[in-house]
PDB file of C-alpha atoms in Angstrom:
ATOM      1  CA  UNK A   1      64.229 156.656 119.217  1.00 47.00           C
ATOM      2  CA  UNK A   2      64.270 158.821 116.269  1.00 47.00           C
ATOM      3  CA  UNK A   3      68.010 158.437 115.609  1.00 47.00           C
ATOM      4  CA  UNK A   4      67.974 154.387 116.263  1.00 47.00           C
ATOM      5  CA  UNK A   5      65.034 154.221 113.133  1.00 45.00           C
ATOM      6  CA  UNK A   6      66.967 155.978 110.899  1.00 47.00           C
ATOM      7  CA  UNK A   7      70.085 154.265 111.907  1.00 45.00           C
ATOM      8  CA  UNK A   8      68.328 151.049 111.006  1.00 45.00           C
ATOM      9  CA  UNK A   9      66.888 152.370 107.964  1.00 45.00           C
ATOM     10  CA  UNK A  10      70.114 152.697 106.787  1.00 48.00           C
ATOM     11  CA  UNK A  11      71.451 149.689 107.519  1.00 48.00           C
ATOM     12  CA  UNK A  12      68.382 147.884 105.664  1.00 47.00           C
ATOM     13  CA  UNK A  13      68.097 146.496 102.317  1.00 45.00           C
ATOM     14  CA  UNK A  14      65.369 146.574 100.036  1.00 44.00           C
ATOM     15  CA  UNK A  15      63.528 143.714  99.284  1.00 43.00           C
ATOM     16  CA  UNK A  16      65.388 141.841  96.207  1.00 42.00           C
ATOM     17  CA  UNK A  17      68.018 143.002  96.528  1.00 42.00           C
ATOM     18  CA  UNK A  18      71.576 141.747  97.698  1.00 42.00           C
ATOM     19  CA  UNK A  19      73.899 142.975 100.587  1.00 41.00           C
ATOM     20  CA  UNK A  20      77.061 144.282  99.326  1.00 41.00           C
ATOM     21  CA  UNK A  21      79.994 142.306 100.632  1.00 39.00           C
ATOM     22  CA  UNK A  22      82.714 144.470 102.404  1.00 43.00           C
ATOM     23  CA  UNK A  23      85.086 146.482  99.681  1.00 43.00           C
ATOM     24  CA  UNK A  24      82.550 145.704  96.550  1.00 45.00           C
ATOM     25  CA  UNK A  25      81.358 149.407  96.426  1.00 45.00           C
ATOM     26  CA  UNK A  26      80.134 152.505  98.595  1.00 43.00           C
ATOM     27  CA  UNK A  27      81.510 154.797 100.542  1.00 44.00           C
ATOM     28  CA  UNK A  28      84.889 153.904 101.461  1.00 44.00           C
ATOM     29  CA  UNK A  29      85.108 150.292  99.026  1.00 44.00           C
ATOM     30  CA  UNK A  30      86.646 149.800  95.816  1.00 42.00           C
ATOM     31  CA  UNK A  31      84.269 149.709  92.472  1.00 43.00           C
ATOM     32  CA  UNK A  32      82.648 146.469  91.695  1.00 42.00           C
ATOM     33  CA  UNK A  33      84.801 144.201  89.820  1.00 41.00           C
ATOM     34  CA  UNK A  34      86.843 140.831  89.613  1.00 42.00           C
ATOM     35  CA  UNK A  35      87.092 141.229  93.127  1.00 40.00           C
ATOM     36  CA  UNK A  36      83.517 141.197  93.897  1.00 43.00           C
ATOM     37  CA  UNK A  37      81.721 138.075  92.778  1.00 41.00           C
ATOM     38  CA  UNK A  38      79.789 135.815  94.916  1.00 43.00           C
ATOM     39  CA  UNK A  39      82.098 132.701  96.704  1.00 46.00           C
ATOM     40  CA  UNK A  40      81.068 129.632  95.542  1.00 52.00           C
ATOM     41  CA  UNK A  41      78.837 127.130  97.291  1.00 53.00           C
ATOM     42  CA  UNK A  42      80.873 126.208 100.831  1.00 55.00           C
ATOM     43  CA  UNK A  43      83.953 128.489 100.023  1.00 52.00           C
ATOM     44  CA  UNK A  44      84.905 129.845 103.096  1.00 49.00           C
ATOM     45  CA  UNK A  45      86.442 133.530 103.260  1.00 42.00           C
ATOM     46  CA  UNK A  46      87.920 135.433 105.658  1.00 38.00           C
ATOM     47  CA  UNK A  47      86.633 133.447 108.810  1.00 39.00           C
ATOM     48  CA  UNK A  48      83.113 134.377 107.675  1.00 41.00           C
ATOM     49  CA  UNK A  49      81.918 131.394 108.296  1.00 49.00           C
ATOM     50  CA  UNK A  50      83.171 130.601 111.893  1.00 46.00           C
ATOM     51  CA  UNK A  51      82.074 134.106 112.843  1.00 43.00           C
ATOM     52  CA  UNK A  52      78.532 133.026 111.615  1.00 49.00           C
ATOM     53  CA  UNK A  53      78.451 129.711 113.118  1.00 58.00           C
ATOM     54  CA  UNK A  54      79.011 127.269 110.252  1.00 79.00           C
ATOM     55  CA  UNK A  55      81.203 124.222 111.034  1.00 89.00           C
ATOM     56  CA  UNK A  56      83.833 123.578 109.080  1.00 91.00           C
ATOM     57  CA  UNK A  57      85.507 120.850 108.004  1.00 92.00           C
ATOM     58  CA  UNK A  58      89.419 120.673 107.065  1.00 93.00           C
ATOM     59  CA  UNK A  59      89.804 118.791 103.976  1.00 93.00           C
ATOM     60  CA  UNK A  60      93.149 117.189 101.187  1.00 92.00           C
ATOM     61  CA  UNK A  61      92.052 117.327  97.797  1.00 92.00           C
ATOM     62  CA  UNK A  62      93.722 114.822  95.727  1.00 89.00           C
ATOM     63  CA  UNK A  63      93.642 115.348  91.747  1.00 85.00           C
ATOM     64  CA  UNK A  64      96.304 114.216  89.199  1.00 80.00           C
ATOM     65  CA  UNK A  65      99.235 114.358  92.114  1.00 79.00           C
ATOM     66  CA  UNK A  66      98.108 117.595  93.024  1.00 86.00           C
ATOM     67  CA  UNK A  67      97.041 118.402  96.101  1.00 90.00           C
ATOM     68  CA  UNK A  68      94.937 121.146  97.811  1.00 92.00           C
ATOM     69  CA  UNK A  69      93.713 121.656 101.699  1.00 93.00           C
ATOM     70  CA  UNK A  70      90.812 123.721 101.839  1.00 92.00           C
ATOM     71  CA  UNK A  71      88.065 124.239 104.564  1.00 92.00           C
ATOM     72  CA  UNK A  72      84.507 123.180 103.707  1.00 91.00           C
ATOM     73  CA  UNK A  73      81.075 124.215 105.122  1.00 92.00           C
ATOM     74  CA  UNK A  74      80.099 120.603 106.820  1.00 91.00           C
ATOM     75  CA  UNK A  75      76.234 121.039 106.124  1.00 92.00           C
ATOM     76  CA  UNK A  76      77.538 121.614 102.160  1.00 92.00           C
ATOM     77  CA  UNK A  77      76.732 118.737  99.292  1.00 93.00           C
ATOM     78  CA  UNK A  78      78.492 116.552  97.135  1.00 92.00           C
ATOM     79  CA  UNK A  79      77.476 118.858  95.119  1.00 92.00           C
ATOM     80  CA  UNK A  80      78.714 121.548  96.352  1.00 93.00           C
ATOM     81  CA  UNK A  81      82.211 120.153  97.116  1.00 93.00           C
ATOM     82  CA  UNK A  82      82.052 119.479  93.114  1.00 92.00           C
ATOM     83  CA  UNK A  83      81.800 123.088  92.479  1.00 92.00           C
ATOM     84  CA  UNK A  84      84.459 124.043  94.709  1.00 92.00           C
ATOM     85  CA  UNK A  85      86.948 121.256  92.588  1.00 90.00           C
ATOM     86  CA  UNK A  86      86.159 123.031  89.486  1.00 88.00           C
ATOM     87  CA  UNK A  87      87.215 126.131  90.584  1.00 88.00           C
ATOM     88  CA  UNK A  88      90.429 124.714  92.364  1.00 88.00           C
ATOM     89  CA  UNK A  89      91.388 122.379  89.282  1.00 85.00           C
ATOM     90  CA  UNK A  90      89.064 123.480  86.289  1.00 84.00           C
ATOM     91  CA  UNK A  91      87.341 120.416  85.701  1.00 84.00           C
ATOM     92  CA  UNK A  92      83.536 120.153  84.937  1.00 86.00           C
ATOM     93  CA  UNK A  93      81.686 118.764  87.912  1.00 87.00           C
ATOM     94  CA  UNK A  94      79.940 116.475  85.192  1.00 83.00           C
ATOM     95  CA  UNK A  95      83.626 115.511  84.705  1.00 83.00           C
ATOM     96  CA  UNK A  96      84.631 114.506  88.249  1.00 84.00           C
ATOM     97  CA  UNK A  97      85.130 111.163  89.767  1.00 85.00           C
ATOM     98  CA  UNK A  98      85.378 111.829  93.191  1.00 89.00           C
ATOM     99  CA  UNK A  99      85.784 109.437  95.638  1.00 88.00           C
ATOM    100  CA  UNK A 100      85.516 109.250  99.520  1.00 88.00           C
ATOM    101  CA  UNK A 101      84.749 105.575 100.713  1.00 83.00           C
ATOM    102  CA  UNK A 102      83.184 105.033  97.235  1.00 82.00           C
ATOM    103  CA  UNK A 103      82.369 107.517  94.912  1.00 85.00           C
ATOM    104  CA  UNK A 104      80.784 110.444  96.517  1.00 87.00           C
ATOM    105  CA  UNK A 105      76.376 110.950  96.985  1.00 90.00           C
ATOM    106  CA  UNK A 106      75.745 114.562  95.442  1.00 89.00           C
ATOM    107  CA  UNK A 107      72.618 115.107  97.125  1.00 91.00           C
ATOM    108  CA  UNK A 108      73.949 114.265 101.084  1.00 91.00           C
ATOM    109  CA  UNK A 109      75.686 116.664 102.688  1.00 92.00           C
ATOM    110  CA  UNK A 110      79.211 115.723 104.348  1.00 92.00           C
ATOM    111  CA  UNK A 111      78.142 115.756 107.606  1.00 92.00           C
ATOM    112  CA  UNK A 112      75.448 112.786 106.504  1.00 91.00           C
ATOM    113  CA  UNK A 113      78.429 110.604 104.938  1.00 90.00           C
ATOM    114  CA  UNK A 114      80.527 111.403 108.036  1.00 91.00           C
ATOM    115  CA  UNK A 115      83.439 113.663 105.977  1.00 91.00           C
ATOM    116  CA  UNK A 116      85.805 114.226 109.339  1.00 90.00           C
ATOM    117  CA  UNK A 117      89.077 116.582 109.493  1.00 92.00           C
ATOM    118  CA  UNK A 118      91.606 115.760 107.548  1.00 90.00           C
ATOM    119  CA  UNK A 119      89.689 113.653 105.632  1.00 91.00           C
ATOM    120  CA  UNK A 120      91.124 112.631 102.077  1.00 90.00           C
ATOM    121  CA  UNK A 121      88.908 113.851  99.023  1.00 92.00           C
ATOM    122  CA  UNK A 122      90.191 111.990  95.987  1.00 89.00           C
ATOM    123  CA  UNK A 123      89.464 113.543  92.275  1.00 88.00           C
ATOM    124  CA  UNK A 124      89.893 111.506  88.769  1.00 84.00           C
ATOM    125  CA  UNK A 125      88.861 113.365  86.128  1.00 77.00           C
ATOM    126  CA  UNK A 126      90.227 114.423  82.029  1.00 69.00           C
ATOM    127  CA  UNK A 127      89.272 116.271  78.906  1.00 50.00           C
ATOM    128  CA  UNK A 128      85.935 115.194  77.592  1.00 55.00           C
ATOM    129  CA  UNK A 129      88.279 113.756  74.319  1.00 51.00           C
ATOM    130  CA  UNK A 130      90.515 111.746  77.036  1.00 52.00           C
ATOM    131  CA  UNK A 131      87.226 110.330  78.667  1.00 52.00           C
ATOM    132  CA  UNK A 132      85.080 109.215  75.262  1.00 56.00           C
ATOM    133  CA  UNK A 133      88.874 107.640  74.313  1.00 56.00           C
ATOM    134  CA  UNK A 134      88.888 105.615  77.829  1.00 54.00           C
ATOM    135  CA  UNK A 135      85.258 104.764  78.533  1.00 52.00           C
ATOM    136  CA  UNK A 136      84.276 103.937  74.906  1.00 50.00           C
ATOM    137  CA  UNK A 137      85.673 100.421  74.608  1.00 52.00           C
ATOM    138  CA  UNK A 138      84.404  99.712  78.415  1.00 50.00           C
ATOM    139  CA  UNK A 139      81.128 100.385  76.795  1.00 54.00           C
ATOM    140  CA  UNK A 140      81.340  98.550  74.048  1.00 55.00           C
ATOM    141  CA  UNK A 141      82.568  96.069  75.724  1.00 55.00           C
ATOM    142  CA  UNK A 142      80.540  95.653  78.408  1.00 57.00           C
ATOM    143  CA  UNK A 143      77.457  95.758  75.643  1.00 58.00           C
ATOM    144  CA  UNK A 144      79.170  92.523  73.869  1.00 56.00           C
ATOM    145  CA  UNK A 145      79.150  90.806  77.171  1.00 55.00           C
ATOM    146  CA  UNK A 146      76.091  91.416  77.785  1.00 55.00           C
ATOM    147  CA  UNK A 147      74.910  89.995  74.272  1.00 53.00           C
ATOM    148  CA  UNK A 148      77.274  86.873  75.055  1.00 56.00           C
ATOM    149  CA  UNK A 149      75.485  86.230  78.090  1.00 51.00           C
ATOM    150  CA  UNK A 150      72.014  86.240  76.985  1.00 50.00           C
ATOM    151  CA  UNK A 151      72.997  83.354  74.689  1.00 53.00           C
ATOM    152  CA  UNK A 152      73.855  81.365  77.049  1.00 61.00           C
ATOM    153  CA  UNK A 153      73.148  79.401  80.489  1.00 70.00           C
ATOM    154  CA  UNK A 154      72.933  81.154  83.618  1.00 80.00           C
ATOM    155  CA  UNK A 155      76.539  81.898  84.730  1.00 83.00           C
ATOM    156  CA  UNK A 156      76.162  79.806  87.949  1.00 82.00           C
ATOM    157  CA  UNK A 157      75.107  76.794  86.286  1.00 86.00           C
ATOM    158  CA  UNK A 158      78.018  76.888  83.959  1.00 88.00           C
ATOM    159  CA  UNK A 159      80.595  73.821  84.477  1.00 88.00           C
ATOM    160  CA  UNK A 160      83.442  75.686  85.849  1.00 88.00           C
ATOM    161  CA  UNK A 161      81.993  77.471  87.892  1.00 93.00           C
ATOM    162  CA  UNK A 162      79.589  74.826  89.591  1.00 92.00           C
ATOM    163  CA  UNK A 163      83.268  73.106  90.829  1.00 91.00           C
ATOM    164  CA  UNK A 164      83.206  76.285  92.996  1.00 93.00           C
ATOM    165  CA  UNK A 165      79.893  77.012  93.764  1.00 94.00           C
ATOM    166  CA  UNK A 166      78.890  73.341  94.661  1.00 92.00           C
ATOM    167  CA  UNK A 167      81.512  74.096  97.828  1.00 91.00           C
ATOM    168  CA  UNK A 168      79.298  76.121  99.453  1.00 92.00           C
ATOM    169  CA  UNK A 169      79.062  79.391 101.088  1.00 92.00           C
ATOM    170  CA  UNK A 170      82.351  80.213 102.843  1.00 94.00           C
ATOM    171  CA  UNK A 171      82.321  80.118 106.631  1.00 92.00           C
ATOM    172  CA  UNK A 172      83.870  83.567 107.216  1.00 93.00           C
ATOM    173  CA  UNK A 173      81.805  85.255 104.429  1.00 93.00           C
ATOM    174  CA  UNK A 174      80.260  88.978 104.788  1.00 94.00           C
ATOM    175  CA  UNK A 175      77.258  89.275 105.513  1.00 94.00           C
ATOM    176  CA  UNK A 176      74.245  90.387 103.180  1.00 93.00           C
ATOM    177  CA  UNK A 177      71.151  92.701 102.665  1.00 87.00           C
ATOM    178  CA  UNK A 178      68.631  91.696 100.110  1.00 83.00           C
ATOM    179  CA  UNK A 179      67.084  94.700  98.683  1.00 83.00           C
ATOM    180  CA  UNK A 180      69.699  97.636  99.492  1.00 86.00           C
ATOM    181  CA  UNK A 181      72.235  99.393  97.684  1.00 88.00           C
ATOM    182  CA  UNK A 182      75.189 100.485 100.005  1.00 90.00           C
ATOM    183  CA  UNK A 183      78.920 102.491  99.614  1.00 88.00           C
ATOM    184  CA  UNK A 184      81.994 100.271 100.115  1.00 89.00           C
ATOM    185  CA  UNK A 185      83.031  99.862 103.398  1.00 88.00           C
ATOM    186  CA  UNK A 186      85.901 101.242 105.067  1.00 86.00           C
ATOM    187  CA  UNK A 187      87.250  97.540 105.365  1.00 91.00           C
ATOM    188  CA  UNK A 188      88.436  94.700 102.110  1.00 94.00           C
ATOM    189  CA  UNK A 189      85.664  92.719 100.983  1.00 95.00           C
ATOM    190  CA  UNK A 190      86.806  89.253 102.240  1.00 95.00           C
ATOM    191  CA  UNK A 191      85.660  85.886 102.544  1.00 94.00           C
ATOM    192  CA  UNK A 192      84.999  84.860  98.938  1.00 97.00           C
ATOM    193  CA  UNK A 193      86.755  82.724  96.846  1.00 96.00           C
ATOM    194  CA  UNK A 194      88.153  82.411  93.129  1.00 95.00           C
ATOM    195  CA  UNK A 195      88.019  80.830  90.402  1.00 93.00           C
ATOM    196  CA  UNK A 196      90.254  78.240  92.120  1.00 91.00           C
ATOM    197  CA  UNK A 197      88.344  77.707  95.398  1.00 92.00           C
ATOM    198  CA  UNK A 198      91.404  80.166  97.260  1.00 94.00           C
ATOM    199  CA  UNK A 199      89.885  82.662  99.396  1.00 95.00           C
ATOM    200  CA  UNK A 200      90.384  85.763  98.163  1.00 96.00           C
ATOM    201  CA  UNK A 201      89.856  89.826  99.126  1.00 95.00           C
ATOM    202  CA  UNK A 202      89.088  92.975  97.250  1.00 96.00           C
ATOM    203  CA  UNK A 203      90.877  95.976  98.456  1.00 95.00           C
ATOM    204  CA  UNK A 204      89.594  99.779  96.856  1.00 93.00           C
ATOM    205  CA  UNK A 205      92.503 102.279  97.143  1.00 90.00           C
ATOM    206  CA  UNK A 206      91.000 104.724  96.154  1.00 84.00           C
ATOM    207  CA  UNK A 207      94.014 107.261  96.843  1.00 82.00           C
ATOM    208  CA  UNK A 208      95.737 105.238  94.134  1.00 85.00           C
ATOM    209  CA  UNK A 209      92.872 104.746  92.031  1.00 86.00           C
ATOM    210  CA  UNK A 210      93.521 101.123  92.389  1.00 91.00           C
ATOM    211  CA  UNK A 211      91.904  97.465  92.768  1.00 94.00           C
ATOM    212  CA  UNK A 212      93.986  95.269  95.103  1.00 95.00           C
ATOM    213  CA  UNK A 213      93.133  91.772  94.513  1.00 95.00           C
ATOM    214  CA  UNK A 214      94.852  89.791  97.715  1.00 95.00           C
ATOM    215  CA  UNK A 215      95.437  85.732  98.097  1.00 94.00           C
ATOM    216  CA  UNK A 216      97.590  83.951 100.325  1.00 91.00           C
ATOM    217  CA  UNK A 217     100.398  83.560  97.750  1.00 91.00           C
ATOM    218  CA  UNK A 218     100.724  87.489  96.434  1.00 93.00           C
ATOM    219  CA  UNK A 219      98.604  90.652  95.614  1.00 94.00           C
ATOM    220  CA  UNK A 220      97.434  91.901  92.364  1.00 93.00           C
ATOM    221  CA  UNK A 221      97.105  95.868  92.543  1.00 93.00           C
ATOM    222  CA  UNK A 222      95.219  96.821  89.262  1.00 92.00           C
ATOM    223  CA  UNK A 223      94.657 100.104  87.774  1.00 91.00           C
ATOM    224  CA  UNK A 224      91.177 100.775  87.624  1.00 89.00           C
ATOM    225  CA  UNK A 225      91.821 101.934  84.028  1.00 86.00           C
ATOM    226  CA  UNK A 226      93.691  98.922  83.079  1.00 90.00           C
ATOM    227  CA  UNK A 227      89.915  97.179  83.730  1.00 92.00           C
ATOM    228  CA  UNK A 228      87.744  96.937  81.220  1.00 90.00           C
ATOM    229  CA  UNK A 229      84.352  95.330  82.329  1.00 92.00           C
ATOM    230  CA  UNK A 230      83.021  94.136  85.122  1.00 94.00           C
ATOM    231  CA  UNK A 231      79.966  91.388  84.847  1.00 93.00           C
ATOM    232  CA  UNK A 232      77.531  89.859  87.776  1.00 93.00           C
ATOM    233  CA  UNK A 233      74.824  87.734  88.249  1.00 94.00           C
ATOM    234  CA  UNK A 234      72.868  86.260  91.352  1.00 94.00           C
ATOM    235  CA  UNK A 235      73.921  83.063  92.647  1.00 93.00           C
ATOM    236  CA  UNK A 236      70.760  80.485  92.235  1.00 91.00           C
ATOM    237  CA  UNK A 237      69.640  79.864  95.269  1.00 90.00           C
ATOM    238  CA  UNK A 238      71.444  82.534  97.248  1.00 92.00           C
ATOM    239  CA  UNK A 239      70.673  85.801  95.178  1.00 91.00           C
ATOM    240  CA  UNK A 240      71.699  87.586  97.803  1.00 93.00           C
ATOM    241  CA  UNK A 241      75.203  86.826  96.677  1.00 95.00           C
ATOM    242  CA  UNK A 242      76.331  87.565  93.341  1.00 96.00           C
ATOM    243  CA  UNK A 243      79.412  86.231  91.505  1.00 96.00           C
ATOM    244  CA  UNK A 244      81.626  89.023  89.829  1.00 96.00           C
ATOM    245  CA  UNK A 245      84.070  88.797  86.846  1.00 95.00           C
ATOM    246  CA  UNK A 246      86.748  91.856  86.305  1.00 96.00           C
ATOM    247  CA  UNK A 247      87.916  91.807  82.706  1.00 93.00           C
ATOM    248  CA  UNK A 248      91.472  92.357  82.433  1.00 90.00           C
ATOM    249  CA  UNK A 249      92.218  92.135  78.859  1.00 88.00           C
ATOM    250  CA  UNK A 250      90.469  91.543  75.310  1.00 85.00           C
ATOM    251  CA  UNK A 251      88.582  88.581  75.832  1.00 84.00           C
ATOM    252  CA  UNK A 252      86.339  86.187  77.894  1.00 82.00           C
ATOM    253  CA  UNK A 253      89.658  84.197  78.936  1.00 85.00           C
ATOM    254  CA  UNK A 254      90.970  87.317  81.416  1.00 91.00           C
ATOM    255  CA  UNK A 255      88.484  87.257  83.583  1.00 94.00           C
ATOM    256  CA  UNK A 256      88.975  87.240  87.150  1.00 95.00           C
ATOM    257  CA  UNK A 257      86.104  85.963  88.855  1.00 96.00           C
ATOM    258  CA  UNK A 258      85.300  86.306  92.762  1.00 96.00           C
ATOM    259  CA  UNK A 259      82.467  84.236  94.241  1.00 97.00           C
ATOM    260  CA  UNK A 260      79.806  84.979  97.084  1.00 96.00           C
ATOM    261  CA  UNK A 261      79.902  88.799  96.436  1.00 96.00           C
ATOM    262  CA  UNK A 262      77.573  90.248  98.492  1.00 96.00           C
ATOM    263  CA  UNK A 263      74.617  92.181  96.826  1.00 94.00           C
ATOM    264  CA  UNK A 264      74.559  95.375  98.281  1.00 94.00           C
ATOM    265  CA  UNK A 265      77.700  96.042  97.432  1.00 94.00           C
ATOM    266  CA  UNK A 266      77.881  94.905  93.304  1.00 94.00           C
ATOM    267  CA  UNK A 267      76.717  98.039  91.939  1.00 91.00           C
ATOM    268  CA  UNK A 268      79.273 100.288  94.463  1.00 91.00           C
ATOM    269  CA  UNK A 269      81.918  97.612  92.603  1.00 94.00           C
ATOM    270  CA  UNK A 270      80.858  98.283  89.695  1.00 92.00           C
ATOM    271  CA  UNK A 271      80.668 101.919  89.784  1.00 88.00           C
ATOM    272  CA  UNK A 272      83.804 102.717  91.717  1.00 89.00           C
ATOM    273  CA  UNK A 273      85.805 100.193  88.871  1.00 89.00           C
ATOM    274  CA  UNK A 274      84.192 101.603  85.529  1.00 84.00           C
ATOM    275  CA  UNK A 275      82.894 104.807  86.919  1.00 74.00           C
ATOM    276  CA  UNK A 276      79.560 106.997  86.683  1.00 56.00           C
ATOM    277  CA  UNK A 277      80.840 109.614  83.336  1.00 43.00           C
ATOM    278  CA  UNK A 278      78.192 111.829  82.565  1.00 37.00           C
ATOM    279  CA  UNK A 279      78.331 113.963  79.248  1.00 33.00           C
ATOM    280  CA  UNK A 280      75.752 116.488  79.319  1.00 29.00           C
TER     281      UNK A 280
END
């Protein structure tokens, strides 16, 4: 009994303090060094983690046309998974842009946004010089629309788009929910129409880092770069709906509008299109 307290005395540690990690010290380990910091958060090393019962998840890392599998603790964050990015591709998590089905929640875990194996992480992100150059004239852009549009009528009352409007809601349009905010889906958006009264559908490829806008006659596929605002507003009478403009060049006279958008999906549009940059 003696022997088996001791042994476990040995084996403790003192309160505050941390558990070396085998080879970072003591008797038989290397010196502390390089080789010795702490993993960051949901790194996996040396089977640790399957040996202590954390699931892992096998993911592809997309950045730039680079590409990186890694394993990932399933019960880890967004961010988390941002952290491990920097480290793989040395960009700022404030930086990132990263995208599965819609930009990626930092404060759900992967298991909660249903992150399988094999599953397809993608990463946009540049210099914080590359960034102001890109998003600046989105902003100011999307401040002059703004400033245009409170001089005028409401959007839906406006001649050309009543032609469209005055059609009624499509037949085959998705369905909506007042009140909530939700991710794209997996699936296009579909069953709208444009500026023409054509059905048309709005396809995220995210891989790509692209906006497919599909008719019957041919495809658009858009950089999201090349887009430089996107502008909503409710549909009177059926603000559950929302009709959308993206702004594909200087003026009011590129923009591409898409009718009976539904709501809980505008600001997922929005966000995926123009992204969320954070500076500080």
């Amino acid at each position: 009994m003696a022997a088996a307290a001791s042994a476990a005395a040995e084996g403790a540690v003192e309160p505050g303090m941390e558990a070396e990690a085998p080879g970072c010290g003591g008797e038989g380990g290397s010196p502390r060094g390089e080789g010795c910091r702490a993993a960051p958060p949901g790194a996996v090393s040396n089977g640790s983690d399957a040996e202590s019962g954390q699931e892992l998840v096998e993911l592809r890392v997309i950045w730039n046309k680079n590409k990186y599998d890694v394993k990932f603790r399933l019960d880890s964050t967004g961010a988390d998974l941002k952290q491990k990015i920097h480290s793989l591709t040395g960009l700022p998590p404030a930086m990132q842009k990263v995208m599965f089905k819609g930009l990626l929640p930092e404060e759900k875990t992967l298991r909660e946004i249903k992150v399988t194996n094999g599953a397809k992480i993608m990463v946009v992100g540049s210099t914080i010089n590359d960034v102001l150059a890109v998003n600046t004239p989105k902003d100011a852009a999307q401040q002059e629309g703004k400033a245009e549009e409170s001089k005028k009528e409401p959007l839906c009352r406006q001649k050309q788009h009543r032609k469209v409007l005055d059609k009624g809601k499509p037949d085959d349009v998705m369905p909506s929910i007042k009140g909530v905010q939700e991710r794209l889906p997996a699936v296009p958006l579909s069953g709208m129409y444009n500026k023409s009264g054509g059905k048309v559908r709005l396809t995220f490829k995210l891989e790509q880092d692209q906006l497919w806008i599909g008719t019957k006659e041919r495809t658009e596929k858009l950089p999201m770069a090349s887009i430089k605002n996107v502008v909503s507003e409710p549909i009177e009478g059926h603000e559950d709906y929302h009709m959308m403009a993206f702004q594909l060049g200087p003026t009011e006279a590129s923009y591409y509008w898409v009718y009976w958008v539904p709501n809980q999906y505008v600001d997922a549009i929005k966000d995926t299109v123009l992204g969320k940059w954070q500076y500080f």
